[in-house]
Amino acid sequence: MIKLYWSPRSRSFSALWLMEETGQPYERVLTDISTGAQKTPEYLAINPMGKVPALRDSDATLAEAAAICAYVAERYPEAKLAPALGDPRRAKYLQWLFFSPSCIEPALIQIFTKIDVPTSTAAWGSATQVFDVLDAALDKGPWILGDAFSAADIMIGSGLNFAVRLFKMVPSRASFDRYIDRCAARPAFQRAEKLAAG
Ligand SMILES: N[C@@H](CCC(=O)N[C@@H](CS)C(=O)NCC(=O)O)C(=O)O
């Protein structure tokens, strides 16, 4: 059975939401980052970054929330969390799955730290560009790929929920509001919210 290493009120939320969407049994292994549990030698052997979330599946271990999404979507194809190999929608699925750690995360750090980086040098362009691009992509909906919910929505939805709704780091927009509402209405999101509260 998959083991999910997680900590309350952390980026583990996306992995909890993901596992809840699969409908498969999994074991939650509390790795409370407020106690330093993420820095033990045992845990560092799983994720040398000493951060949650991380996952164990028999002999396989991995960290990084977006990679966990990709792995679990492939592990449980019946959950339909990713377009199948050969489906043309898979291209955009991968793009949006990677957009979260590659563009949304650094844009939020830029907002938080107020560092100035030339847009042509910054891999994420600018925070304005990131959220304009997301706004346009989410305008039609209901999901980032259109009609099909996917693991990319788990990464994008968790990021927007955190940045727009919970911490108000990014001004809301109509498309974001509708999208976060749709994400938050999913029973798996609601179960993950309860679990993530600790
Ligand atoms: N790049 C990682 C980031 C994970 C991360 O930042 N985790 C934080 C909690 S939100 C953490 O474990 N911090 C504890 C520490 O660094 O000691 C991912 O996307 O999964």
XYZ file of C-alpha atoms in Angstrom, residues 4 10-23 26 53 55 64-74 76 79-83 92-101 104-105 108 134 138 142-145 148-163 166 179-180 182-184 186-193:
84
model
C 2.215 9.216 2.089
C 1.769 22.303 4.437
C 2.227 21.590 0.759
C 1.244 18.016 1.635
C -2.317 19.198 0.962
C -2.000 18.546 -2.775
C -0.752 14.976 -2.175
C -3.573 14.310 0.303
C -6.114 15.652 -2.209
C -4.533 13.477 -4.914
C -4.683 10.286 -2.853
C -8.273 11.043 -1.842
C -9.174 11.452 -5.550
C -7.842 7.958 -6.348
C -10.294 6.271 -4.004
C -3.161 4.534 1.424
C 5.250 15.524 0.869
C 5.652 8.886 -1.048
C 8.035 16.755 -5.149
C 4.288 17.245 -5.232
C 3.978 17.487 -9.027
C 6.064 14.333 -9.521
C 3.887 12.567 -6.949
C 0.823 13.636 -8.966
C 2.319 12.239 -12.180
C 3.335 8.970 -10.473
C 0.009 8.331 -8.766
C -2.007 9.234 -11.879
C -0.056 6.551 -13.773
C -4.007 4.208 -10.763
C -8.909 7.053 -11.357
C -8.613 8.958 -14.659
C -6.345 11.642 -13.252
C -4.338 11.944 -16.486
C -5.095 11.655 -20.189
C -1.322 20.215 -22.140
C -1.765 18.028 -19.059
C 2.013 17.793 -18.680
C 2.463 21.506 -19.395
C 0.044 22.531 -16.640
C 1.324 19.935 -14.198
C 4.821 21.415 -14.540
C 3.522 25.011 -14.616
C 2.792 24.874 -10.921
C 6.351 24.253 -9.588
C 3.372 29.555 -9.910
C 5.730 28.709 -7.022
C 4.630 33.540 -5.315
C -3.677 31.220 -15.797
C -9.160 28.959 -16.752
C -14.531 23.915 -15.921
C -10.974 22.481 -15.563
C -7.551 23.429 -16.858
C -7.937 20.849 -19.685
C -11.649 16.569 -17.961
C -10.485 16.976 -14.352
C -6.858 15.837 -13.990
C -3.958 15.786 -11.561
C -2.874 19.105 -13.135
C -5.964 20.640 -11.481
C -4.728 19.334 -8.146
C -1.474 21.261 -8.512
C -3.005 24.416 -10.046
C -6.045 24.333 -7.741
C -3.942 23.866 -4.589
C -1.664 26.735 -5.628
C -4.526 29.123 -6.372
C -6.436 28.146 -3.259
C -3.322 28.906 -1.190
C -2.315 32.120 -2.961
C -6.206 31.456 1.941
C -12.223 27.516 -10.394
C -11.369 27.464 -6.679
C -15.229 24.039 -8.235
C -12.093 22.504 -6.703
C -13.362 23.100 -3.160
C -14.996 18.133 -4.759
C -15.507 15.634 -1.934
C -11.827 14.557 -2.164
C -10.701 18.189 -1.686
C -12.945 18.494 1.355
C -11.632 15.276 2.888
C -8.050 16.431 2.263
C -8.804 19.794 3.897
